[in-house]
Amino acid sequence: MKPRLRQGVLPQLIGYRLRVAQQAVFRDFAESVGGLSPGRAGMLLLIEANPGVPQGRLAEAVKLDRSTMVGVVDSLEDRGLIERRRGTDRRTNGLWLTRSGRVLAGRLRRRIERHEGRVAARLSASERAQLIALLEKLGQ
Amino acid sequence: MKPRLRQGVLPQLIGYRLRVAQQAVFRDFAESVGGLSPGRAGMLLLIEANPGVPQGRLAEAVKLDRSTMVGVVDSLEDRGLIERRRGTDRRTNGLWLTRSGRVLAGRLRRRIERHEGRVAARLSASERAQLIALLEKLGQ
DNA sequence: TATTGTTATACTCTATAACTATA
DNA sequence: TATAGTTATAGAGTATAACAATA
């Protein structure tokens, strides 16, 4: 019979609501997609959509330091999902999906679609569109 | 003259938009509030609103493992912001703000208000209300 | 000189399992 | 027995600074 905690101003803050919503969505992602974290899964899909992208450009796109990207790319490469290939500018590594990376990317897209359906089930179609538009105004 | 990266399905996913928006909001928080991370600041405000809350209840409220909460409480205590006091049920630690914790909480509230203003500046008042309502439907 | 990737290092945030003290 | 807090340990995820290869 514990009284609920007083929340103070928190529930009226955009940042707080974002954090709580994201935690809920991430939990569903882990359950219904699994295998890769949302961030890593997103990178795999970005590489799929941009074959040969230099890893520095990918780091820039997802706002990671390029030294951080080294470990991320290492782990995807260790799992046999992508490979580095020396670029024309020989300082760069182009990133390419392997065959099994392509297979996983396809499976991820299907599972993410299902996950998205579960998350969006709490919203009407127009609410979902509205939410995405509003989030787009914040992000960047 | 680098072409922008193709984003594929990502921009249409609620989880992706949440993540990007949250990163942007967090960067602004770090700039305009500073001192404590959004999560730690939120905890300080929760303790302020619930003086004497047992640390396990706080952990439950913010969905952290109670072993994780130990370190969080340690760090806030080391910074002189809160103190543990043995509860009536002598297994529990009630959490209380110190004087300087109360001072910081007040300052945080003012700075967070300013931060919220900056974040919400991109939205109309009704868009902001709408966003919070939509996020509330997702979180939980 | 500037850029790309790498290494060494460290910090934050989180969890699981086993322990202590109290109920 | 069960619960609250703790410890030891580990794993993500991230950054900064210095370095080598290449432009």
mmCIF file of C-alpha atoms (C1' of nucleotides) in Angstrom:
data_model
loop_
_atom_site.group_PDB
_atom_site.id
_atom_site.type_symbol
_atom_site.label_atom_id
_atom_site.label_comp_id
_atom_site.label_asym_id
_atom_site.label_seq_id
_atom_site.Cartn_x
_atom_site.Cartn_y
_atom_site.Cartn_z
ATOM 1 C CA MET A 1 0.000 0.000 0.000
ATOM 2 C CA LYS A 2 2.871 2.315 -0.877
ATOM 3 C CA PRO A 3 1.800 5.754 -2.035
ATOM 4 C CA ARG A 4 3.091 6.576 -5.497
ATOM 5 C CA LEU A 5 6.101 8.865 -5.542
ATOM 6 C CA ARG A 6 5.435 12.549 -6.094
ATOM 7 C CA GLN A 7 6.851 13.450 -9.459
ATOM 8 C CA GLY A 8 7.198 17.205 -9.053
ATOM 9 C CA VAL A 9 7.879 19.067 -12.297
ATOM 10 C CA LEU A 10 9.402 16.096 -14.103
ATOM 11 C CA PRO A 11 6.294 14.912 -15.975
ATOM 12 C CA GLN A 12 5.954 18.319 -17.631
ATOM 13 C CA LEU A 13 9.487 18.276 -19.055
ATOM 14 C CA ILE A 14 10.049 17.265 -22.644
ATOM 15 C CA GLY A 15 13.426 15.738 -21.846
ATOM 16 C CA TYR A 16 12.028 13.603 -19.051
ATOM 17 C CA ARG A 17 9.163 12.353 -21.200
ATOM 18 C CA LEU A 18 11.563 11.595 -24.012
ATOM 19 C CA ARG A 19 13.739 9.548 -21.725
ATOM 20 C CA VAL A 20 10.895 7.510 -20.265
ATOM 21 C CA ALA A 21 9.326 6.924 -23.676
ATOM 22 C CA GLN A 22 12.632 5.891 -25.141
ATOM 23 C CA GLN A 23 13.317 3.421 -22.350
ATOM 24 C CA ALA A 24 9.926 1.806 -22.985
ATOM 25 C CA VAL A 25 10.555 1.637 -26.729
ATOM 26 C CA PHE A 26 14.048 0.208 -26.183
ATOM 27 C CA ARG A 27 12.716 -2.520 -23.952
ATOM 28 C CA ASP A 28 10.284 -3.516 -26.668
ATOM 29 C CA PHE A 29 13.085 -3.404 -29.224
ATOM 30 C CA ALA A 30 15.192 -5.781 -27.143
ATOM 31 C CA GLU A 31 12.259 -8.180 -26.841
ATOM 32 C CA SER A 32 10.882 -8.081 -30.345
ATOM 33 C CA VAL A 33 14.030 -7.513 -32.385
ATOM 34 C CA GLY A 34 16.953 -8.721 -30.263
ATOM 35 C CA GLY A 35 20.472 -9.533 -31.438
ATOM 36 C CA LEU A 36 21.692 -5.972 -31.940
ATOM 37 C CA SER A 37 21.089 -2.795 -29.949
ATOM 38 C CA PRO A 38 18.965 -0.171 -31.671
ATOM 39 C CA GLY A 39 22.053 1.903 -32.410
ATOM 40 C CA ARG A 40 24.036 -0.961 -33.931
ATOM 41 C CA ALA A 41 21.046 -2.178 -35.902
ATOM 42 C CA GLY A 42 20.627 1.339 -37.273
ATOM 43 C CA MET A 43 24.255 1.376 -38.357
ATOM 44 C CA LEU A 44 23.879 -1.896 -40.197
ATOM 45 C CA LEU A 45 20.908 -0.451 -42.074
ATOM 46 C CA LEU A 46 22.842 2.730 -42.817
ATOM 47 C CA ILE A 47 25.706 0.729 -44.282
ATOM 48 C CA GLU A 48 23.213 -1.290 -46.299
ATOM 49 C CA ALA A 49 21.737 1.930 -47.687
ATOM 50 C CA ASN A 50 25.198 3.410 -48.353
ATOM 51 C CA PRO A 51 27.517 0.646 -49.478
ATOM 52 C CA GLY A 52 31.159 1.594 -49.212
ATOM 53 C CA VAL A 53 30.565 4.524 -46.852
ATOM 54 C CA PRO A 54 33.866 5.529 -45.176
ATOM 55 C CA GLN A 55 33.694 4.836 -41.460
ATOM 56 C CA GLY A 56 34.448 8.442 -40.591
ATOM 57 C CA ARG A 57 31.424 9.608 -42.534
ATOM 58 C CA LEU A 58 29.271 7.084 -40.725
ATOM 59 C CA ALA A 59 30.640 8.319 -37.397
ATOM 60 C CA GLU A 60 29.772 11.871 -38.372
ATOM 61 C CA ALA A 61 26.269 10.862 -39.452
ATOM 62 C CA VAL A 62 25.480 9.187 -36.145
ATOM 63 C CA LYS A 63 27.405 11.744 -34.090
ATOM 64 C CA LEU A 64 30.049 9.433 -32.670
ATOM 65 C CA ASP A 65 33.717 10.258 -32.330
ATOM 66 C CA ARG A 66 35.705 8.468 -35.012
ATOM 67 C CA SER A 67 37.746 6.688 -32.329
ATOM 68 C CA THR A 68 34.502 5.292 -30.951
ATOM 69 C CA MET A 69 33.485 4.133 -34.396
ATOM 70 C CA VAL A 70 36.611 1.939 -34.585
ATOM 71 C CA GLY A 71 35.271 -0.347 -31.849
ATOM 72 C CA VAL A 72 31.771 -0.374 -33.267
ATOM 73 C CA VAL A 73 33.044 -1.370 -36.705
ATOM 74 C CA ASP A 74 35.377 -3.949 -35.112
ATOM 75 C CA SER A 75 32.469 -5.619 -33.375
ATOM 76 C CA LEU A 76 30.270 -5.715 -36.480
ATOM 77 C CA GLU A 77 33.217 -7.051 -38.445
ATOM 78 C CA ASP A 78 34.025 -9.665 -35.777
ATOM 79 C CA ARG A 79 30.459 -10.893 -36.076
ATOM 80 C CA GLY A 80 30.945 -11.289 -39.802
ATOM 81 C CA LEU A 81 28.296 -8.726 -40.682
ATOM 82 C CA ILE A 82 30.409 -6.134 -42.469
ATOM 83 C CA GLU A 83 33.891 -5.756 -43.911
ATOM 84 C CA ARG A 84 36.317 -2.904 -44.306
ATOM 85 C CA ARG A 85 37.778 -2.340 -47.769
ATOM 86 C CA ARG A 86 40.554 0.146 -48.450
ATOM 87 C CA GLY A 87 39.095 3.100 -50.411
ATOM 88 C CA THR A 88 40.499 4.970 -53.401
ATOM 89 C CA ASP A 89 41.652 7.577 -50.931
ATOM 90 C CA ARG A 90 43.837 5.084 -49.193
ATOM 91 C CA ARG A 91 43.412 6.662 -45.785
ATOM 92 C CA THR A 92 39.773 5.566 -45.729
ATOM 93 C CA ASN A 93 37.976 2.310 -45.000
ATOM 94 C CA GLY A 94 34.834 1.758 -46.994
ATOM 95 C CA LEU A 95 32.262 -0.320 -45.133
ATOM 96 C CA TRP A 96 30.367 -3.082 -46.934
ATOM 97 C CA LEU A 97 27.862 -5.651 -45.772
ATOM 98 C CA THR A 98 28.913 -9.272 -46.073
ATOM 99 C CA ARG A 99 26.466 -11.854 -47.325
ATOM 100 C CA SER A 100 25.379 -12.680 -43.787
ATOM 101 C CA GLY A 101 25.193 -8.966 -43.017
ATOM 102 C CA ARG A 102 22.733 -8.600 -45.878
ATOM 103 C CA VAL A 103 20.699 -11.525 -44.588
ATOM 104 C CA LEU A 104 20.610 -10.056 -41.083
ATOM 105 C CA ALA A 105 19.725 -6.604 -42.400
ATOM 106 C CA GLY A 106 16.710 -8.078 -44.165
ATOM 107 C CA ARG A 107 15.610 -9.933 -41.065
ATOM 108 C CA LEU A 108 16.127 -6.809 -38.951
ATOM 109 C CA ARG A 109 13.958 -4.771 -41.286
ATOM 110 C CA ARG A 110 11.114 -7.265 -40.939
ATOM 111 C CA ARG A 111 11.474 -7.478 -37.161
ATOM 112 C CA ILE A 112 11.760 -3.738 -36.777
ATOM 113 C CA GLU A 113 8.569 -3.370 -38.784
ATOM 114 C CA ARG A 114 6.825 -5.645 -36.309
ATOM 115 C CA HIS A 115 8.359 -3.790 -33.374
ATOM 116 C CA GLU A 116 7.253 -0.479 -34.843
ATOM 117 C CA GLY A 117 3.741 -1.873 -35.132
ATOM 118 C CA ARG A 118 3.748 -2.807 -31.448
ATOM 119 C CA VAL A 119 5.034 0.575 -30.360
ATOM 120 C CA ALA A 120 2.652 2.475 -32.622
ATOM 121 C CA ALA A 121 -0.286 0.337 -31.496
ATOM 122 C CA ARG A 122 -0.863 2.839 -28.708
ATOM 123 C CA LEU A 123 -1.301 5.640 -31.225
ATOM 124 C CA SER A 124 -3.657 6.334 -34.111
ATOM 125 C CA ALA A 125 -2.109 6.699 -37.547
ATOM 126 C CA SER A 126 -2.371 10.449 -37.395
ATOM 127 C CA GLU A 127 -0.951 10.594 -33.881
ATOM 128 C CA ARG A 128 2.010 8.572 -35.050
ATOM 129 C CA ALA A 129 2.627 10.908 -37.974
ATOM 130 C CA GLN A 130 2.269 13.871 -35.675
ATOM 131 C CA LEU A 131 4.707 12.432 -33.151
ATOM 132 C CA ILE A 132 7.329 11.795 -35.806
ATOM 133 C CA ALA A 133 6.927 15.315 -37.164
ATOM 134 C CA LEU A 134 7.261 16.843 -33.696
ATOM 135 C CA LEU A 135 10.317 14.747 -32.859
ATOM 136 C CA GLU A 136 11.865 15.770 -36.142
ATOM 137 C CA LYS A 137 11.590 19.399 -35.078
ATOM 138 C CA LEU A 138 13.523 18.646 -31.878
ATOM 139 C CA GLY A 139 16.217 16.392 -33.298
ATOM 140 C CA GLN A 140 19.153 17.543 -35.392
ATOM 141 C CA MET B 1 30.681 18.255 -51.607
ATOM 142 C CA LYS B 2 29.832 15.006 -49.895
ATOM 143 C CA PRO B 3 26.349 13.719 -50.662
ATOM 144 C CA ARG B 4 24.240 13.289 -47.561
ATOM 145 C CA LEU B 5 23.950 9.724 -46.321
ATOM 146 C CA ARG B 6 20.866 7.812 -47.419
ATOM 147 C CA GLN B 7 18.795 7.196 -44.317
ATOM 148 C CA GLY B 8 16.670 4.279 -45.523
ATOM 149 C CA VAL B 9 13.721 3.480 -43.263
ATOM 150 C CA LEU B 10 15.256 5.000 -40.137
ATOM 151 C CA PRO B 11 13.597 8.439 -40.280
ATOM 152 C CA GLN B 12 10.173 6.812 -40.271
ATOM 153 C CA LEU B 13 10.802 4.873 -37.065
ATOM 154 C CA ILE B 14 9.535 6.205 -33.774
ATOM 155 C CA GLY B 15 12.461 4.720 -31.859
ATOM 156 C CA TYR B 16 15.023 6.323 -34.168
ATOM 157 C CA ARG B 17 13.349 9.721 -33.964
ATOM 158 C CA LEU B 18 13.167 9.417 -30.196
ATOM 159 C CA ARG B 19 16.852 8.669 -29.976
ATOM 160 C CA VAL B 20 17.922 11.544 -32.191
ATOM 161 C CA ALA B 21 15.607 14.001 -30.455
ATOM 162 C CA GLN B 22 16.798 12.871 -27.063
ATOM 163 C CA GLN B 23 20.448 13.287 -27.986
ATOM 164 C CA ALA B 24 19.750 16.849 -29.116
ATOM 165 C CA VAL B 25 17.843 17.637 -25.936
ATOM 166 C CA PHE B 26 20.599 16.094 -23.796
ATOM 167 C CA ARG B 27 23.253 18.191 -25.479
ATOM 168 C CA ASP B 28 21.250 21.280 -24.677
ATOM 169 C CA PHE B 29 20.797 20.086 -21.098
ATOM 170 C CA ALA B 30 24.538 19.664 -20.676
ATOM 171 C CA GLU B 31 25.128 23.179 -22.004
ATOM 172 C CA SER B 32 22.365 25.063 -20.280
ATOM 173 C CA VAL B 33 22.048 23.143 -17.009
ATOM 174 C CA GLY B 34 25.387 21.390 -16.486
ATOM 175 C CA GLY B 35 26.719 19.921 -13.273
ATOM 176 C CA LEU B 36 24.508 16.835 -13.152
ATOM 177 C CA SER B 37 23.300 14.513 -15.899
ATOM 178 C CA PRO B 38 19.578 14.659 -16.660
ATOM 179 C CA GLY B 39 19.021 11.400 -14.810
ATOM 180 C CA ARG B 40 20.892 12.477 -11.670
ATOM 181 C CA ALA B 41 19.240 15.879 -11.684
ATOM 182 C CA GLY B 42 15.865 14.155 -11.922
ATOM 183 C CA MET B 43 16.722 12.013 -8.921
ATOM 184 C CA LEU B 44 17.661 15.021 -6.857
ATOM 185 C CA LEU B 45 14.304 16.592 -7.687
ATOM 186 C CA LEU B 46 12.510 13.337 -6.854
ATOM 187 C CA ILE B 47 14.193 13.208 -3.465
ATOM 188 C CA GLU B 48 13.304 16.846 -2.913
ATOM 189 C CA ALA B 49 9.648 16.068 -3.671
ATOM 190 C CA ASN B 50 9.708 12.907 -1.504
ATOM 191 C CA PRO B 51 11.873 13.581 1.538
ATOM 192 C CA GLY B 52 12.928 10.382 3.273
ATOM 193 C CA VAL B 53 12.126 8.112 0.330
ATOM 194 C CA PRO B 54 13.866 4.740 0.800
ATOM 195 C CA GLN B 55 16.490 4.262 -1.851
ATOM 196 C CA GLY B 56 14.909 1.046 -3.068
ATOM 197 C CA ARG B 57 11.652 2.842 -3.803
ATOM 198 C CA LEU B 58 13.545 5.465 -5.735
ATOM 199 C CA ALA B 59 15.297 2.732 -7.722
ATOM 200 C CA GLU B 60 11.950 1.169 -8.525
ATOM 201 C CA ALA B 61 10.491 4.531 -9.570
ATOM 202 C CA VAL B 62 13.264 5.248 -12.034
ATOM 203 C CA LYS B 63 13.602 1.609 -13.112
ATOM 204 C CA LEU B 64 17.132 1.008 -11.914
ATOM 205 C CA ASP B 65 18.349 -2.109 -10.175
ATOM 206 C CA ARG B 66 18.792 -1.439 -6.468
ATOM 207 C CA SER B 67 22.470 -2.371 -6.709
ATOM 208 C CA THR B 68 22.849 0.338 -9.323
ATOM 209 C CA MET B 69 21.141 2.813 -7.034
ATOM 210 C CA VAL B 70 23.842 2.261 -4.401
ATOM 211 C CA GLY B 71 26.476 3.910 -6.585
ATOM 212 C CA VAL B 72 24.153 6.692 -7.649
ATOM 213 C CA VAL B 73 23.300 7.517 -4.045
ATOM 214 C CA ASP B 74 26.979 7.229 -3.078
ATOM 215 C CA SER B 75 27.932 9.815 -5.668
ATOM 216 C CA LEU B 76 25.201 12.259 -4.662
ATOM 217 C CA GLU B 77 26.180 11.762 -1.041
ATOM 218 C CA ASP B 78 29.888 12.204 -1.781
ATOM 219 C CA ARG B 79 29.030 15.527 -3.392
ATOM 220 C CA GLY B 80 27.258 16.536 -0.208
ATOM 221 C CA LEU B 81 23.863 16.866 -1.887
ATOM 222 C CA ILE B 82 21.928 14.190 -0.018
ATOM 223 C CA GLU B 83 22.271 12.025 3.059
ATOM 224 C CA ARG B 84 21.120 8.574 4.012
ATOM 225 C CA ARG B 85 19.280 8.224 7.315
ATOM 226 C CA ARG B 86 18.370 4.893 8.831
ATOM 227 C CA GLY B 87 14.580 4.396 8.584
ATOM 228 C CA THR B 88 12.105 3.068 11.146
ATOM 229 C CA ASP B 89 12.339 -0.206 9.289
ATOM 230 C CA ARG B 90 16.032 -0.435 10.016
ATOM 231 C CA ARG B 91 16.794 -2.247 6.787
ATOM 232 C CA THR B 92 16.012 0.918 4.831
ATOM 233 C CA ASN B 93 17.885 4.121 4.084
ATOM 234 C CA GLY B 94 15.722 7.184 3.806
ATOM 235 C CA LEU B 95 17.156 9.787 1.453
ATOM 236 C CA TRP B 96 17.141 13.462 2.412
ATOM 237 C CA LEU B 97 18.531 16.552 0.765
ATOM 238 C CA THR B 98 21.241 18.387 2.657
ATOM 239 C CA ARG B 99 21.185 22.157 2.820
ATOM 240 C CA SER B 100 23.436 22.404 -0.217
ATOM 241 C CA GLY B 101 21.320 19.774 -1.982
ATOM 242 C CA ARG B 102 18.307 22.023 -1.441
ATOM 243 C CA VAL B 103 20.202 24.984 -2.819
ATOM 244 C CA LEU B 104 21.284 23.019 -5.879
ATOM 245 C CA ALA B 105 17.776 21.667 -6.405
ATOM 246 C CA GLY B 106 16.447 25.206 -6.523
ATOM 247 C CA ARG B 107 19.096 26.295 -8.958
ATOM 248 C CA LEU B 108 18.484 23.215 -11.080
ATOM 249 C CA ARG B 109 14.787 23.965 -11.260
ATOM 250 C CA ARG B 110 15.487 27.442 -12.561
ATOM 251 C CA ARG B 111 18.079 26.260 -15.054
ATOM 252 C CA ILE B 112 15.897 23.414 -16.224
ATOM 253 C CA GLU B 113 13.099 25.867 -16.811
ATOM 254 C CA ARG B 114 15.411 27.887 -19.038
ATOM 255 C CA HIS B 115 16.566 24.725 -20.790
ATOM 256 C CA GLU B 116 12.977 23.664 -21.337
ATOM 257 C CA GLY B 117 12.291 27.049 -22.872
ATOM 258 C CA ARG B 118 15.140 26.618 -25.329
ATOM 259 C CA VAL B 119 14.059 23.128 -26.304
ATOM 260 C CA ALA B 120 10.401 24.093 -26.620
ATOM 261 C CA ALA B 121 11.288 27.196 -28.617
ATOM 262 C CA ARG B 122 11.024 25.105 -31.738
ATOM 263 C CA LEU B 123 7.429 24.220 -30.949
ATOM 264 C CA SER B 124 4.241 26.161 -30.444
ATOM 265 C CA ALA B 125 2.564 25.869 -27.063
ATOM 266 C CA SER B 126 -0.026 23.461 -28.411
ATOM 267 C CA GLU B 127 2.616 21.384 -30.199
ATOM 268 C CA ARG B 128 4.522 21.101 -26.955
ATOM 269 C CA ALA B 129 1.433 19.947 -25.079
ATOM 270 C CA GLN B 130 0.670 17.506 -27.861
ATOM 271 C CA LEU B 131 4.198 16.117 -27.827
ATOM 272 C CA ILE B 132 4.120 15.553 -24.093
ATOM 273 C CA ALA B 133 0.750 13.819 -24.336
ATOM 274 C CA LEU B 134 1.941 11.556 -27.162
ATOM 275 C CA LEU B 135 5.155 10.668 -25.320
ATOM 276 C CA GLU B 136 3.107 9.867 -22.254
ATOM 277 C CA LYS B 137 1.191 7.287 -24.260
ATOM 278 C CA LEU B 138 4.441 5.578 -25.223
ATOM 279 C CA GLY B 139 6.210 5.684 -21.885
ATOM 280 C CA GLN B 140 5.238 3.694 -18.851
ATOM 281 C "C1'" DT C 1 49.914 20.699 -42.956
ATOM 282 C "C1'" DA C 2 45.377 18.351 -42.633
ATOM 283 C "C1'" DT C 3 42.691 14.153 -42.578
ATOM 284 C "C1'" DT C 4 41.582 9.075 -41.621
ATOM 285 C "C1'" DG C 5 41.932 5.514 -38.889
ATOM 286 C "C1'" DT C 6 43.989 3.538 -34.765
ATOM 287 C "C1'" DT C 7 45.589 2.759 -29.917
ATOM 288 C "C1'" DA C 8 45.790 3.550 -24.989
ATOM 289 C "C1'" DT C 9 43.218 5.058 -21.488
ATOM 290 C "C1'" DA C 10 39.413 6.445 -18.681
ATOM 291 C "C1'" DC C 11 34.719 7.633 -17.370
ATOM 292 C "C1'" DT C 12 29.552 6.891 -17.018
ATOM 293 C "C1'" DC C 13 25.808 3.986 -16.666
ATOM 294 C "C1'" DT C 14 23.975 -0.293 -16.113
ATOM 295 C "C1'" DA C 15 23.220 -5.325 -14.614
ATOM 296 C "C1'" DT C 16 23.804 -10.121 -12.110
ATOM 297 C "C1'" DA C 17 25.095 -12.905 -8.225
ATOM 298 C "C1'" DA C 18 26.290 -13.525 -3.696
ATOM 299 C "C1'" DC C 19 26.552 -11.435 0.925
ATOM 300 C "C1'" DT C 20 24.799 -8.969 5.555
ATOM 301 C "C1'" DA C 21 21.388 -7.076 8.469
ATOM 302 C "C1'" DT C 22 17.012 -6.920 9.556
ATOM 303 C "C1'" DA C 23 12.013 -8.133 9.356
ATOM 304 C "C1'" DT D 1 11.885 -17.019 4.661
ATOM 305 C "C1'" DA D 2 11.754 -12.495 2.471
ATOM 306 C "C1'" DT D 3 13.394 -7.797 1.903
ATOM 307 C "C1'" DA D 4 16.799 -3.629 1.805
ATOM 308 C "C1'" DG D 5 21.073 -2.474 1.040
ATOM 309 C "C1'" DT D 6 25.793 -3.693 -0.243
ATOM 310 C "C1'" DT D 7 29.915 -5.611 -2.643
ATOM 311 C "C1'" DA D 8 32.465 -7.668 -6.411
ATOM 312 C "C1'" DT D 9 32.467 -8.014 -10.979
ATOM 313 C "C1'" DA D 10 31.435 -7.316 -15.725
ATOM 314 C "C1'" DG D 11 29.781 -5.266 -20.001
ATOM 315 C "C1'" DA D 12 27.965 -1.518 -22.948
ATOM 316 C "C1'" DG D 13 28.854 2.903 -24.759
ATOM 317 C "C1'" DT D 14 31.255 6.912 -24.968
ATOM 318 C "C1'" DA D 15 35.254 10.477 -25.093
ATOM 319 C "C1'" DT D 16 40.221 12.641 -25.256
ATOM 320 C "C1'" DA D 17 45.045 12.596 -26.579
ATOM 321 C "C1'" DA D 18 48.749 10.969 -29.147
ATOM 322 C "C1'" DC D 19 50.335 8.377 -33.236
ATOM 323 C "C1'" DA D 20 51.010 6.376 -38.199
ATOM 324 C "C1'" DA D 21 49.786 6.451 -42.941
ATOM 325 C "C1'" DT D 22 48.277 9.092 -46.556
ATOM 326 C "C1'" DA D 23 46.699 13.272 -48.897
#
